[in-house]
Amino acid sequence: MCRWAAYRGNPLYLEELVSSPAHSLIEQSHCANRAKTATNGDGFGIAWYGDHPEPGRYRDILPAWSDCNLRSLSRQIRSPLFLAHVRAATNGGTRRDNCHPFVHGRWSFMHNGQISGFERIRRRMEALLPDTLFDARAGTTDSELLFLLALHFGLENDPFGAVAEAIATVEDFSHRHGGDALVRFTAAFSDGNQLYAVRYATDHKPPTLYAAPMGGKCGKTTGYCLVSEPLNDDVDAWMEIPDGSAITLCDDGMKREAFQPKLMSEAA
Amino acid sequence: MCRWAAYRGNPLYLEELVSSPAHSLIEQSHCANRAKTATNGDGFGIAWYGDHPEPGRYRDILPAWSDCNLRSLSRQIRSPLFLAHVRAATNGGTRRDNCHPFVHGRWSFMHNGQISGFERIRRRMEALLPDTLFDARAGTTDSELLFLLALHFGLENDPFGAVAEAIATVEDFSHRHGGDALVRFTAAFSDGNQLYAVRYATDHKPPTLYAAPMGGKCGKTTGYCLVSEPLNDDVDAWMEIPDGSAITLCDDGMKREAFQPKLMSEAA
Amino acid sequence: MCRWAAYRGNPLYLEELVSSPAHSLIEQSHCANRAKTATNGDGFGIAWYGDHPEPGRYRDILPAWSDCNLRSLSRQIRSPLFLAHVRAATNGGTRRDNCHPFVHGRWSFMHNGQISGFERIRRRMEALLPDTLFDARAGTTDSELLFLLALHFGLENDPFGAVAEAIATVEDFSHRHGGDALVRFTAAFSDGNQLYAVRYATDHKPPTLYAAPMGGKCGKTTGYCLVSEPLNDDVDAWMEIPDGSAITLCDDGMKREAFQPKLMSEAA
Amino acid sequence: MCRWAAYRGNPLYLEELVSSPAHSLIEQSHCANRAKTATNGDGFGIAWYGDHPEPGRYRDILPAWSDCNLRSLSRQIRSPLFLAHVRAATNGGTRRDNCHPFVHGRWSFMHNGQISGFERIRRRMEALLPDTLFDARAGTTDSELLFLLALHFGLENDPFGAVAEAIATVEDFSHRHGGDALVRFTAAFSDGNQLYAVRYATDHKPPTLYAAPMGGKCGKTTGYCLVSEPLNDDVDAWMEIPDGSAITLCDDGMKREAFQPKLMSEAA
């Protein structure tokens, strides 16, 4: 289990999520309240969109709480769209290539969750990737693989459809190879324009996800942040995103639709 | 607050304390039971005595739980006398030079505790060091400074006397400079022959310390380990070392004497 | 010997100095041409001025050539004033606290050079620092100490005078304590408004320093970069800054004046 | 191009190869003489055989020249059979999983060389691995893949035959997929009993390999070291191993036989 926070809206310093709030992401790296594990000390990462289509990224393997670079960067960098993540390793060792967010071209992706029995199906899943995406795989996590599969299934044109197909594929693989087909998936991803998030689990116990307005309004533009757990005690400000949700943050604000991967096993 | 474990006796693989037991030191690095902080993820270190008078040492800044080198070394290295430490930083950033054990010549030293208001008296304390020991200071922790002061006060000839004088000096400095003179000190140190430990606190709330026989007997030689918290649930095996204790592990087994620094302020 | 590059002018992406040119700073980290050592692999750092008075900073201990974070940050961050450094360690181990640029409040500082016999006079020099600056010392390099001494001697109000006094003090200390009083000093420093540089050596063999216009003009504003060695083969573009120079980059362009610390030993 | 050194004979401290000689492996990490690149600063590793069938291992991503742990371990650890490596990255980023020696069960392996056009055939080569060895792949280097292929082809029973088949397979793949089938391969590997080495290149320009007696004699037992370049200037002591050699170090001393992979393309 990991913790993450993401923002879209008027440009905001990353520190507004990463280090300043009472229960900031750095605080959550050693004292998470609503996670299975209170400690998320196996590295961290930030990805933010600036002048280029491709996001900038900074990742490292130290616990977020002890990295002075992270504090300095979060204080200096201001962005209208960014993702930040602190990791508690399940699959994959502690190394930079296994730290979220993952980035491919304009796309960024971060994840909190798990694929039960991942090691048993990892190779078969990797075999689905076309050469370009296979070559792009730098680490060993289930999260990166879900991202690459989603890219393969058309993340560019139908973000939620592609993610749903990636998850369904994993569930089907797991079914066929004697696994329990358990996928828990609370993720955020972006192409630099919209910010997307999904909260979903086959057993209806997905990792938590909350939303709150943030960053002020400017005409129609409203900023929102999405977080694994609220950044402060203002209970009225935070809305829990229900299981089976697909969230879009865009210029019109926040939209929610149902998210339910269609399994081949069920289709049959 | 940190956690540590030390051993003296028949040669033992370091893993017997570091990684194998149910509540091994690595386990304590993320799930300590009897510490203020459950997480000790700000680096770790081991020092062991082998063929040379000077100990070998391996330290790094990653959490102990995610360092594969530590597991491999602990499995391979066998030693009749070793110290192992996982750190929860209070004073001093996360960097190798601030990781215990500290080593100077034949001596090794590790510590769990604190000097209240250290930052206010740090410079004055460093000024007490002769040039050689000042130059040997590589980090910024209160622990390393206590070690260097003890070396200055004659650790070589009177280990407990020197440590008591170092602590008393700190308390006196704190008194004179408006501090509360609070020192909590549970430490182990060695010259490669004996293994020494102290449990002491001015407020009588020193960090925990336990002892247990370990490593089998061979004639008169008996092995013992000293630990911040028991390595398993066998409650009968572990003896709590009381506040105000000086422990010596030598060929004759374990000896305990009272430890009470004589403060100048009290002497007056 | 290290290598560095600095810029002041219209906002420029850091990559224009750090990674894009044929002989970029990253290239110089493994193939420096005009340095004693071709390899500058003992860490690196960047400091840049953005929206805040205090600069942002990113430092790490890997060689610059293998750090993917540095490439991403240099590509994203655009600044009107920044410093970048790759290190070849002389005094002080390879750790973040010993990587340049050093930062104190609004000031940043980086250095290429040496103090001959530094270890012999280090403690005495540190003793000159007032408590605040002593406490600000995080590493063990001669460079950081020169920066802190310059701050003590009034960097804020008379940048070159303060640096000259710091250097003169070092030379005098060295004289008095049997050293050869050799100081080689090619440094850049800034308060976020002006960019200052000095090239000086007691033996008239200071590390190299070059300047070139860069970043285009915008009304009166002209951009300049200062570098340890030219970033490309365009020999006409690069002007060598002579020994004994103090350089100021400001809105009016580049100014040069003589730099000659006044030694007490000479004054007498 | 990397540099390495290996030893088999009477137990020797690792420092005898790693740090003590005039042109030790650490020295070669920044000043290699006979390599394409003088700097081998992209991490390092040691593997040694002790009391267990499986070797111990220590790897890290810092340049060898600045790692104090490596110096301490090399000074303390004594072994009758060990491998040590400093890396100059060609394929695969700077991370621990890409540092040599690679270890699988009792086997250790390190390599200096290259597969031309590796990226084009990497995936197909990985597809040859059975599941267990595929899952054992932790990094992204060509070297690790050659090791795993050799294990697949029977390294256990016919070391040189298995390595020859791995190389021939690579050459054939390269041929079929439009590559130039260039493989340069100077490697050492061991099961803890014998120490094996190969020097071979399809273009007859393999990286250098030298041997010298070392570590004294004890009855019939003679120690030898194998190195990328001589550890000192004693030209008479070092014998160059010719291109196309397979070397075995065992209790009877050093044996050399011809090494020539049989290509399927040639067989046809």
PDB file of C-alpha atoms in Angstrom, chain C residues 17 29 31 49 78-79 105 114 131 168 190 194 212 266:
ATOM      1  CA  LEU C  17      24.197  24.643 -19.908  1.00  0.00           C
ATOM      2  CA  SER C  29      31.584  15.428 -15.548  1.00  0.00           C
ATOM      3  CA  CYS C  31      35.485  14.273 -19.958  1.00  0.00           C
ATOM      4  CA  TYR C  49      16.240  31.398  -8.561  1.00  0.00           C
ATOM      5  CA  ARG C  78      13.724  27.695 -16.516  1.00  0.00           C
ATOM      6  CA  SER C  79      15.409  30.457 -14.589  1.00  0.00           C
ATOM      7  CA  GLY C 105      19.168  32.301   2.883  1.00  0.00           C
ATOM      8  CA  GLN C 114      41.633  24.391  -3.148  1.00  0.00           C
ATOM      9  CA  ASP C 131      27.223  30.563  16.233  1.00  0.00           C
ATOM     10  CA  ALA C 168      43.066  36.762   3.045  1.00  0.00           C
ATOM     11  CA  SER C 190      24.690  35.153  -6.071  1.00  0.00           C
ATOM     12  CA  GLN C 194      23.464  39.847  -9.391  1.00  0.00           C
ATOM     13  CA  ALA C 212      30.119  34.131 -23.260  1.00  0.00           C
ATOM     14  CA  GLU C 266      51.615  42.188   3.617  1.00  0.00           C
TER      15      GLU C 266
END
